[in-house]
Coordinates of C-alpha atoms in Angstrom, one line a residue:
Chain U
X389 CA -33.8 38.3 10.0
X390 CA -32.7 41.6 8.0
X391 CA -29.6 41.2 6.1
X392 CA -27.6 43.9 6.7
X393 CA -25.3 45.4 4.4
X394 CA -22.9 47.2 6.1
X395 CA -22.1 44.9 8.6
X396 CA -19.4 44.1 6.3
X397 CA -17.8 47.2 5.6
X398 CA -16.9 47.7 9.3
X399 CA -13.5 47.1 11.3
X400 CA -14.0 44.2 13.1
X401 CA -10.2 44.4 14.3
X402 CA -10.2 44.1 18.5
X403 CA -8.3 47.3 19.8
X404 CA -5.8 45.9 22.3
X405 CA -6.4 46.3 25.9
X406 CA -4.4 48.8 26.7
X407 CA -6.2 51.7 24.2
X408 CA -9.3 52.4 26.2
X409 CA -12.0 53.8 24.9
X410 CA -13.0 57.3 26.7
X411 CA -16.2 59.2 26.6
X412 CA -14.2 61.7 24.3
X413 CA -13.6 58.6 21.5
X414 CA -15.2 59.7 18.4
X415 CA -17.5 56.2 18.2
X416 CA -18.7 56.3 22.0
X417 CA -19.7 59.8 21.6
X418 CA -21.6 58.8 18.0
X419 CA -23.0 55.8 20.1
X420 CA -24.3 57.8 22.9
X421 CA -26.4 59.9 21.5
X422 CA -28.2 57.0 20.4
X423 CA -29.9 57.6 23.6
X424 CA -32.2 60.3 22.2
X425 CA -34.8 59.0 19.4
X426 CA -34.2 61.5 17.2
X427 CA -30.3 59.8 16.2
X428 CA -32.1 56.7 16.3
X429 CA -34.3 57.3 14.0
X430 CA -31.7 58.7 11.8
X431 CA -29.2 56.3 12.4
X432 CA -31.6 53.6 12.1
X433 CA -29.4 51.9 14.7
X434 CA -30.2 51.5 19.2
X435 CA -28.3 50.6 22.3
X436 CA -28.9 47.3 24.0
X437 CA -27.2 47.2 27.2
X438 CA -25.8 44.0 29.6
X439 CA -25.4 40.6 29.2
X440 CA -29.0 39.0 28.7
X441 CA -30.2 41.8 26.0
X442 CA -26.5 41.9 23.5
X443 CA -26.4 37.9 23.4
X444 CA -29.9 37.6 22.7
X445 CA -29.1 40.9 19.7
X446 CA -26.0 38.7 18.8
X447 CA -28.2 35.6 18.3
X448 CA -29.8 38.1 15.7
X449 CA -27.1 37.6 12.6
X450 CA -26.4 41.1 10.9
X451 CA -28.6 43.1 14.4
X452 CA -25.2 43.9 16.7
X453 CA -23.6 47.1 14.7
X454 CA -20.7 47.2 17.1
X455 CA -20.2 45.9 20.6
X456 CA -18.0 47.7 23.9
X457 CA -17.5 46.7 26.9
X458 CA -15.2 47.6 29.9
X459 CA -12.2 44.8 30.1
X460 CA -13.8 43.1 33.0
X461 CA -16.5 42.6 31.2
X462 CA -15.0 41.7 28.3
X463 CA -13.8 39.0 29.5
X464 CA -16.7 37.6 31.5
X465 CA -18.9 37.6 29.0
X466 CA -15.6 36.0 27.1
X467 CA -18.7 34.3 24.6
X468 CA -20.3 36.8 23.8
X469 CA -17.6 38.6 22.9
X470 CA -16.3 35.6 20.4
X471 CA -19.8 35.5 19.1
X472 CA -19.1 39.1 18.1
X473 CA -15.6 38.5 16.7
X474 CA -17.2 35.3 15.0
X475 CA -19.8 37.3 13.5
X476 CA -17.5 40.2 12.2
X477 CA -18.8 42.8 14.8
X478 CA -16.0 45.0 16.0
X479 CA -15.0 44.6 19.6
X480 CA -14.4 47.6 21.9
X481 CA -13.2 47.9 25.5
X482 CA -14.6 51.0 27.7
X483 CA -13.7 53.2 30.3
X484 CA -15.3 52.6 33.0
X485 CA -16.2 56.5 32.0
X486 CA -17.1 56.1 28.8
X487 CA -19.5 52.8 30.1
X488 CA -20.7 55.7 31.9
X489 CA -21.7 57.6 28.9
X490 CA -23.1 54.3 27.2
X491 CA -25.6 52.7 29.7
X492 CA -28.3 54.3 31.4
X493 CA -28.8 52.0 34.1
X494 CA -27.3 52.6 38.4
X495 CA -25.7 49.1 38.0
X496 CA -24.8 48.6 34.6
X497 CA -23.0 45.2 33.9
X498 CA -19.5 46.5 31.7
X499 CA -21.1 45.4 28.2
X500 CA -23.9 47.6 25.1
X501 CA -24.7 46.3 22.2
X502 CA -24.5 48.7 19.0
X503 CA -27.7 47.4 17.2
X504 CA -29.3 47.7 13.5
X505 CA -32.8 48.5 13.8
X506 CA -35.4 45.3 13.9
X507 CA -38.7 46.6 13.2
X508 CA -39.2 44.7 9.6
X509 CA -43.2 46.0 8.0
X510 CA -46.4 44.0 9.0
X511 CA -46.7 42.4 6.0
X512 CA -43.1 40.2 6.1
X513 CA -44.3 39.6 9.7
X514 CA -47.9 38.4 8.7
X515 CA -46.8 36.2 6.4
X516 CA -45.1 34.4 8.3
X517 CA -48.6 33.3 9.6
X518 CA -48.5 34.2 14.0
X519 CA -51.0 32.9 16.2
X520 CA -51.0 35.2 18.5
X521 CA -50.1 38.6 18.2
X522 CA -49.8 41.5 20.8
X523 CA -50.5 45.9 19.2
X524 CA -49.4 48.1 21.1
X525 CA -51.1 51.3 20.4
X526 CA -50.3 54.6 22.0
X527 CA -48.2 53.0 24.7
X528 CA -46.5 55.8 26.0
X529 CA -44.4 54.6 28.7
X530 CA -41.6 52.2 28.4
X531 CA -41.6 49.9 31.0
X532 CA -45.1 48.9 30.4
X533 CA -44.4 48.4 26.7
X534 CA -41.5 46.6 27.1
X535 CA -42.7 44.3 30.2
X536 CA -45.9 43.4 27.7
X537 CA -43.2 42.5 24.5
X538 CA -41.9 40.0 27.0
X539 CA -44.8 38.2 28.0
X540 CA -46.4 38.4 25.2
X541 CA -43.2 36.6 23.9
X542 CA -43.2 34.2 27.0
X543 CA -47.2 33.7 25.6
X544 CA -45.7 32.4 22.1
X545 CA -46.4 35.6 20.1
X546 CA -44.8 35.7 16.8
X547 CA -45.4 39.6 16.7
X548 CA -45.6 42.9 18.6
X549 CA -46.7 46.0 17.2
X550 CA -46.0 49.1 18.2
X551 CA -49.4 51.3 17.2
X552 CA -49.9 55.0 16.7
X553 CA -48.4 57.2 19.3
X554 CA -46.3 54.7 20.8
X555 CA -43.0 54.4 22.4
X556 CA -39.8 54.3 20.5
X557 CA -39.8 50.2 21.0
X558 CA -35.7 51.0 21.0
X559 CA -36.3 53.6 24.1
X560 CA -33.1 51.7 26.2
X561 CA -36.1 51.4 29.6
X562 CA -38.3 49.9 27.0
X563 CA -35.1 47.4 26.1
X564 CA -34.0 46.7 29.1
X565 CA -37.5 45.5 30.3
X566 CA -38.4 43.7 27.4
X567 CA -35.2 41.4 28.7
X568 CA -34.0 40.2 25.6
X569 CA -37.7 39.8 23.7
X570 CA -37.1 42.3 21.6
X571 CA -35.4 39.9 19.7
X572 CA -37.4 36.9 20.1
X573 CA -40.2 38.2 18.3
X574 CA -41.2 40.4 14.8
X575 CA -41.1 44.0 15.3
X576 CA -43.3 46.0 13.7
X577 CA -43.7 49.7 13.7
X578 CA -47.5 51.2 12.4
X579 CA -48.2 54.8 12.1
X580 CA -50.8 54.4 11.0
X581 CA -52.9 51.5 13.9
X582 CA -56.1 51.3 12.4
X583 CA -54.6 50.8 9.0
X584 CA -52.9 47.6 11.0
X585 CA -55.7 46.5 12.2
X586 CA -57.1 45.9 8.7
X587 CA -54.0 43.9 7.4
X588 CA -54.1 42.0 10.5
X589 CA -57.9 41.4 9.9
X590 CA -57.1 40.4 6.7
X591 CA -54.5 38.0 6.9
X592 CA -57.5 36.0 9.2
X593 CA -56.8 37.1 12.8
X594 CA -59.4 37.5 14.7
X595 CA -59.1 40.7 16.2
X596 CA -59.8 42.1 19.8
X597 CA -59.5 44.9 21.8
X598 CA -58.6 45.2 26.1
X599 CA -61.1 46.9 27.4
X600 CA -61.5 47.7 31.0
X601 CA -65.7 48.6 29.8
X602 CA -65.9 45.4 27.5
X603 CA -68.4 44.0 26.2
X604 CA -67.8 40.9 26.2
X605 CA -66.2 38.9 29.3
X606 CA -62.4 37.1 28.7
X607 CA -64.0 34.3 30.4
X608 CA -67.4 33.6 27.9
X609 CA -65.2 34.3 25.3
X610 CA -62.6 31.0 25.7
X611 CA -65.3 29.2 27.3
X612 CA -67.3 29.8 23.7
X613 CA -63.6 29.3 21.9
X614 CA -64.0 32.8 20.9
X615 CA -59.5 32.5 21.3
X616 CA -59.2 28.7 20.1
X617 CA -58.0 31.4 16.5
X618 CA -54.8 33.9 15.7
X619 CA -55.4 36.4 17.7
X620 CA -54.2 39.7 18.0
X621 CA -55.2 42.1 21.1
X622 CA -55.1 45.1 21.0
X623 CA -53.7 47.4 24.5
X624 CA -53.8 50.7 25.4
X625 CA -52.4 53.1 27.5
X626 CA -53.0 52.8 31.4
X627 CA -54.3 56.1 31.5
X628 CA -56.3 56.4 28.7
X629 CA -57.0 53.7 27.5
X630 CA -57.4 52.9 23.9
X631 CA -58.8 55.0 21.1
X632 CA -61.9 54.8 20.6
X633 CA -61.3 54.3 16.8
X634 CA -59.5 51.5 17.5
X635 CA -61.6 49.9 19.8
X636 CA -64.8 50.1 17.2
X637 CA -62.3 48.9 15.4
X638 CA -62.1 45.3 16.8
X639 CA -64.1 42.4 16.1
X640 CA -64.6 42.4 20.1
X641 CA -64.1 44.6 23.1
X642 CA -63.2 42.1 25.9
X643 CA -62.3 43.1 29.8
X644 CA -61.0 40.8 32.3
X645 CA -63.6 39.9 35.1
X646 CA -63.0 41.6 38.0
X647 CA -63.9 39.7 41.1
X648 CA -62.8 42.0 43.8
X649 CA -63.1 45.3 43.8
X650 CA -60.4 46.2 42.5
X651 CA -61.2 49.7 39.7
X652 CA -58.9 48.1 37.1
X653 CA -56.2 45.9 36.3
X654 CA -52.6 47.9 35.5
X655 CA -51.6 47.3 31.8
X656 CA -49.2 44.3 32.5
X657 CA -51.8 42.4 34.9
X658 CA -54.2 42.8 32.5
X659 CA -52.2 41.8 29.1
X660 CA -50.6 38.8 31.4
X661 CA -54.5 37.6 31.4
X662 CA -55.2 38.3 28.0
X663 CA -52.7 36.6 26.3
X664 CA -51.9 34.2 28.7
X665 CA -56.0 33.0 27.3
X666 CA -54.6 32.7 24.2
X667 CA -51.7 30.8 24.7
X668 CA -53.8 28.0 26.5
X669 CA -56.8 28.1 24.1
X670 CA -54.7 28.2 21.2
X671 CA -52.6 24.7 22.0
X672 CA -55.8 23.1 24.1
X673 CA -58.1 24.5 20.7
X674 CA -59.4 23.2 17.6
X675 CA -57.5 26.4 16.2
X676 CA -56.6 26.9 12.7
X677 CA -53.7 28.6 11.8
X678 CA -53.5 31.4 9.9
X679 CA -51.9 29.7 6.9
X680 CA -54.9 27.0 7.0
X681 CA -57.7 29.7 6.5
X682 CA -55.7 32.2 3.9
Chain I
X533 CA -62.8 46.8 60.1
X534 CA -60.3 47.3 62.9
X535 CA -62.0 49.8 65.6
X536 CA -60.0 52.8 66.9
X537 CA -60.1 53.9 70.0
X538 CA -58.1 57.1 68.9
X539 CA -60.4 58.6 66.2
X540 CA -63.1 59.7 69.1
X541 CA -59.9 61.4 70.8
X542 CA -59.0 63.8 67.1
X543 CA -60.3 67.2 67.2
X544 CA -63.0 67.6 64.2
X545 CA -63.9 70.7 63.7
X546 CA -63.1 71.7 60.3
X547 CA -60.1 74.9 60.8
X548 CA -61.6 77.6 58.2
X549 CA -59.8 77.5 54.3
X550 CA -58.2 81.0 55.3
X551 CA -55.6 79.6 57.9
X552 CA -53.9 77.1 55.7
X553 CA -52.0 74.5 57.3
X554 CA -48.2 75.4 56.5
X555 CA -45.6 72.8 56.2
X556 CA -44.1 74.0 59.8
X557 CA -48.0 73.2 61.1
X558 CA -47.3 70.7 63.9
X559 CA -50.1 68.2 62.3
X560 CA -48.1 68.7 58.9
X561 CA -44.9 68.0 60.3
X562 CA -45.7 64.8 61.9
X563 CA -48.0 63.4 59.1
X564 CA -45.2 64.4 56.9
X565 CA -42.7 61.5 59.0
X566 CA -44.9 59.0 57.9
X567 CA -43.1 58.8 55.2
X568 CA -40.2 57.3 56.8
X569 CA -41.1 53.4 58.2
X570 CA -39.8 53.8 61.2
X571 CA -42.6 56.5 62.1
X572 CA -45.3 55.0 60.8
X573 CA -44.1 51.5 63.0
X574 CA -44.4 53.4 65.7
X575 CA -47.3 55.7 65.3
X576 CA -49.3 53.0 64.3
X577 CA -50.3 55.4 61.7
X578 CA -49.0 55.9 57.3
X579 CA -49.9 58.2 54.2
X580 CA -52.7 57.4 51.5
X581 CA -53.1 60.2 48.7
X582 CA -55.0 60.7 46.1
X583 CA -58.7 61.0 46.1
X584 CA -59.0 57.1 44.4
X585 CA -56.9 56.2 47.9
X586 CA -58.6 58.1 50.1
X587 CA -62.1 57.6 49.2
X588 CA -61.2 53.7 49.6
X589 CA -60.2 54.4 53.1
X590 CA -62.9 56.6 53.8
X591 CA -64.9 53.7 52.8
X592 CA -63.5 51.4 56.1
X593 CA -65.1 53.1 59.6
X594 CA -62.2 54.1 61.5
X595 CA -59.5 54.1 59.2
X596 CA -58.1 57.8 58.2
X597 CA -57.6 59.6 61.5
X598 CA -57.2 62.7 59.7
X599 CA -57.4 64.3 56.0
X600 CA -54.9 67.4 54.7
X601 CA -56.1 69.1 51.0
X602 CA -55.5 72.3 49.6
X603 CA -58.6 74.7 49.6
X604 CA -59.4 73.9 45.4
X605 CA -59.4 69.7 46.3
X606 CA -61.4 70.3 49.1
X607 CA -64.2 71.5 46.9
X608 CA -63.0 69.3 44.1
X609 CA -64.1 66.3 46.3
X610 CA -66.3 67.4 48.6
X611 CA -67.8 63.8 48.5
X612 CA -65.3 63.2 50.6
X613 CA -64.8 66.7 52.7
X614 CA -68.2 65.0 54.2
X615 CA -68.4 61.3 54.4
X616 CA -64.5 62.3 56.7
X617 CA -66.9 64.8 58.3
X618 CA -69.9 61.8 59.1
X619 CA -67.0 59.5 60.2
X620 CA -66.2 62.5 63.0
X621 CA -62.7 63.1 60.8
X622 CA -60.9 65.9 61.2
X623 CA -60.4 68.2 57.6
X624 CA -58.0 70.5 57.6
X625 CA -56.8 72.9 54.5
X626 CA -53.2 72.9 53.3
X627 CA -51.0 75.5 51.5
X628 CA -49.6 73.9 48.2
X629 CA -46.2 74.1 49.5
X630 CA -47.4 72.0 53.1
X631 CA -49.1 69.2 49.7
X632 CA -45.5 69.5 48.7
X633 CA -44.7 68.3 51.9
X634 CA -47.0 65.3 52.7
X635 CA -47.2 63.9 49.0
X636 CA -44.3 62.0 47.1
X637 CA -45.9 61.9 43.5
X638 CA -44.6 64.7 41.0
X639 CA -48.4 66.2 40.0
X640 CA -49.8 65.4 43.6
X641 CA -53.9 65.7 43.0
X642 CA -54.5 68.1 46.8
X643 CA -55.6 65.5 49.2
X644 CA -53.8 62.9 51.6
X645 CA -55.8 61.4 54.0
X646 CA -53.3 60.3 57.4
X647 CA -54.9 56.7 58.0
X648 CA -54.2 53.8 60.9
X649 CA -52.6 51.0 60.3
X650 CA -55.2 48.0 59.0
X651 CA -53.3 45.1 58.8
X652 CA -54.7 42.0 61.2
X653 CA -53.6 39.0 62.3
X654 CA -53.4 36.1 60.2
X655 CA -55.7 34.3 62.5
X656 CA -58.7 37.0 61.6
X657 CA -58.0 36.9 57.8
X658 CA -58.0 33.3 57.9
X659 CA -61.4 32.7 60.4
X660 CA -63.3 35.1 57.1
X661 CA -61.9 31.3 54.7
X662 CA -60.6 33.1 52.2
X663 CA -61.1 31.0 49.0
X664 CA -57.8 32.6 47.8
X665 CA -54.9 34.4 49.4
X666 CA -51.8 35.8 47.8
X667 CA -48.6 35.9 50.2
X668 CA -45.9 38.3 49.3
X669 CA -42.9 36.6 50.5
X670 CA -39.2 38.9 50.5
X671 CA -40.8 41.4 47.7
X672 CA -38.4 44.4 48.1
X673 CA -39.7 46.4 45.5
X674 CA -42.8 49.0 46.6
X675 CA -43.7 49.2 43.0
X676 CA -43.9 45.4 42.4
X677 CA -45.8 44.4 45.8
X678 CA -47.9 47.1 45.6
X679 CA -49.4 45.3 41.8
X680 CA -49.7 42.4 42.5
X681 CA -52.0 43.5 45.4
X682 CA -54.5 45.6 43.3
X683 CA -54.0 41.6 40.9
X684 CA -54.9 40.1 43.7
X685 CA -57.8 42.0 45.0
X686 CA -59.0 42.2 40.8
X687 CA -59.0 38.5 40.8
X688 CA -60.6 37.5 43.9
X689 CA -57.6 36.7 47.1
X690 CA -59.9 37.8 50.0
X691 CA -57.0 38.6 52.0
X692 CA -52.7 39.2 51.0
X693 CA -50.0 38.3 53.4
X694 CA -46.8 40.1 52.8
X695 CA -44.3 37.6 54.2
X696 CA -40.6 37.7 56.0
X697 CA -38.6 40.9 55.0
X698 CA -41.3 42.2 52.3
X699 CA -41.8 45.5 51.9
X700 CA -43.6 48.2 54.3
X701 CA -47.1 47.4 52.7
X702 CA -47.6 51.0 54.3
X703 CA -44.9 52.8 51.9
X704 CA -46.0 55.5 49.6
X705 CA -45.1 54.1 46.2
X706 CA -46.8 50.5 47.3
X707 CA -49.8 52.4 48.7
X708 CA -50.3 54.6 45.6
X709 CA -49.5 51.3 42.9
X710 CA -52.0 49.3 44.7
X711 CA -54.5 51.8 43.3
X712 CA -57.2 51.5 46.3
X713 CA -57.0 47.5 46.8
X714 CA -54.9 48.0 49.5
X715 CA -57.9 49.1 51.7
X716 CA -60.1 46.3 50.1
X717 CA -59.0 42.6 51.3
X718 CA -57.4 41.5 54.7
X719 CA -53.8 42.9 54.8
X720 CA -51.7 40.5 56.5
X721 CA -48.0 41.0 57.5
X722 CA -45.8 37.6 58.8
X723 CA -42.4 38.3 60.2
X724 CA -42.5 34.6 59.6
X725 CA -43.1 33.0 56.2
X726 CA -42.5 29.1 57.4
X727 CA -45.4 29.9 60.0
X728 CA -47.6 32.0 58.3
X729 CA -47.3 28.9 55.4
X730 CA -48.5 26.2 58.0
X731 CA -51.0 28.0 59.4
X732 CA -52.6 28.4 55.5
X733 CA -52.6 24.9 54.7
X734 CA -54.1 24.3 58.6
X735 CA -57.0 26.4 57.9
X736 CA -57.9 23.4 54.2
X737 CA -55.1 26.1 51.8
X738 CA -53.6 24.0 49.2
X739 CA -49.8 26.3 49.2
X740 CA -48.6 26.6 45.9
X741 CA -45.2 28.4 44.6
X742 CA -45.5 30.1 41.8
X743 CA -41.8 29.8 40.1
X744 CA -39.8 29.7 36.9
X745 CA -38.5 26.7 38.1
X746 CA -41.4 24.7 39.3
X747 CA -41.5 20.6 39.1
X748 CA -45.1 21.1 37.6
X749 CA -47.2 23.5 34.6
X750 CA -49.2 26.0 35.7
X751 CA -51.8 24.4 32.2
X752 CA -51.8 21.1 33.3
X753 CA -52.3 22.1 37.1
X754 CA -55.2 23.7 35.9
X755 CA -56.9 20.6 34.2
X756 CA -56.4 18.3 36.4
X757 CA -58.5 20.1 38.5
X758 CA -55.8 21.3 41.1
X759 CA -56.9 25.0 41.3
X760 CA -60.3 24.6 41.9
X761 CA -60.1 24.2 45.8
X762 CA -59.2 27.3 48.1
X763 CA -55.9 28.6 47.1
X764 CA -53.1 30.6 48.5
X765 CA -50.0 31.5 45.9
X766 CA -46.5 32.2 47.3
X767 CA -44.8 35.3 45.6
X768 CA -40.7 35.8 45.7
X769 CA -39.1 38.6 44.4
X770 CA -38.0 39.6 40.8
X771 CA -34.4 39.1 41.7
X772 CA -34.0 36.2 44.1
X773 CA -37.7 34.4 43.7
X774 CA -38.8 32.3 46.9
X775 CA -36.3 31.4 49.9
X776 CA -35.8 28.0 49.3
X777 CA -36.9 27.1 52.4
X778 CA -40.4 28.4 51.9
X779 CA -40.9 26.8 48.2
X780 CA -40.3 23.6 50.2
X781 CA -42.9 24.3 52.2
X782 CA -45.5 24.4 49.5
X783 CA -47.4 21.5 48.1
X784 CA -45.8 22.2 44.6
X785 CA -43.9 24.2 42.1
X786 CA -45.9 25.5 39.8
X787 CA -44.4 27.5 36.6
X788 CA -46.0 29.0 33.9
X789 CA -45.1 28.2 30.8
X790 CA -43.4 29.9 28.6
X791 CA -44.2 29.2 24.8
X792 CA -41.8 31.6 23.1
X793 CA -38.2 32.3 24.3
X794 CA -38.3 34.3 27.1
X795 CA -36.7 33.6 29.9
X796 CA -39.1 34.2 32.9
X797 CA -41.6 36.2 32.9
X798 CA -41.5 39.5 35.8
X799 CA -43.5 39.0 38.7
X800 CA -46.8 41.3 38.3
X801 CA -47.6 39.0 35.4
X802 CA -46.2 35.8 36.7
X803 CA -49.3 37.2 39.8
X804 CA -51.2 37.8 37.5
X805 CA -51.7 34.3 35.2
X806 CA -51.1 32.5 38.0
X807 CA -53.9 34.7 40.4
X808 CA -56.7 34.6 37.1
X809 CA -56.1 30.8 36.4
X810 CA -57.2 30.0 40.3
X811 CA -60.1 32.5 40.3
X812 CA -61.2 31.1 36.9
X813 CA -61.1 27.5 38.5
X814 CA -62.6 28.4 41.4
X815 CA -65.7 29.8 39.8
X816 CA -66.0 27.0 37.4
X817 CA -64.5 24.3 39.1
X818 CA -66.3 22.1 42.0
X819 CA -64.7 24.3 44.7
X820 CA -65.0 22.7 48.4
X821 CA -64.6 26.8 50.7
X822 CA -62.0 26.1 53.8
X823 CA -65.2 26.9 55.7
X824 CA -66.5 23.4 54.9
X825 CA -63.3 21.7 55.1
X826 CA -62.8 22.8 57.9

């Protein structure tokens, strides 16, 4: 867990409900700017909206910098307010207008947290010897990225790497699509994807590139025991696939078999099939942990 | 393949390119109305836009009633125009304005087909003894429905059933999300989902309800050989799950294992894992075909 030295400096006295923050309150103005990538980059903060995301964020000490909610929502989610207060996180009530300013969904659920960025260097993630890793290479669509992150969490991945010119993992739609999973695993940002692949392999992980044109059939690889060892899966964008140099850098390029007449699977479906094939093989097979191999 | 008696009555002389159809041309006005479900229901027609969908629609004789495209697109996709002409399908050139009127995407690819509905009664689909069927029960989101349809095609399903108050399969976003797969398999619409489940079981299919709260673990069911026989999977909406009476009507309620801390998978991912588990078991195992059981 990242330790954040700023938390101690924040005021954690709850503002009385009668003085609701408006869209013009300076802290709301500052938080609203986090809808923009540039401001997320410069401040190292991002927004997580809705009770599920807020709950998962609060479960990681030091992540939530500030909690906002309408009076109704702060009453409804009293356990989240209590967790915030226990963690010395300031909680402030919002007017409905201010909530609209801080949220992007049509029907916001009244509560939103300002969070400190949570990504870790790839070596930190690898030190924990994850047996399953997903690498999102050049994936631009935030909904797709968040969905794959959620699926990776469900399949038991220990880390997800946003590599190259991928979407910002702190993009609001990506955070929402991850349904809280953003906070469950080690998030890594790697600007240099081929270097990240080299680090993954050096840590003992087999690197597999998911590709509709791959030379290796997923079922055949599974039958041959090729998934029963720590694995990093590389996924590219649905529109452009994996960059050729990244596909080449992998140990194998693996295609999900197409039994019917569909020309391809969409990204979320392909990632689910690959990650769950690994999850099943890792649990069933004579897997060797990264730590044991190192 | 449905035989459509209307095709023979349509004029299939190609209009010269100099007389482009505009948004006010009566046939464009009529086609544009197909964006509305009501008009799709009353006419029995729907729109398929883009070269991939048009190609798949033309591959089924009697499905395409009329083809429209900008002059540029009709030149670019000359093989589609030739296929249409061979099938006595009228081809008409559109102005850019008329294309905008007939398409829903931001960057339409210049070509759009008016198609006759292609769904068949469930008994017709079952007569072909499908070994894998997906039932979309009360799924309202057209993108989700189209994605699951595409995944079902990729996994080798012979039929997809839109059951109960599900989205209209001919909704433009559903057609686009299916990426042509709508035309690859038997499409069934069943207003009465429990009755459809009874028909599926009577035809020898095991009926499995995908449910995050299911009593049966997917991996355990796979290991026990429970997927190595003809199977119909029931999928409900992400927001509401399966209607209880439908989950009860299934032979088992099956959960995809959650190895990490995600609370659930999204619909597209869960459907991909379930359908591919079946596809693998059906190919590997001592499967008994529906025809042999009947």
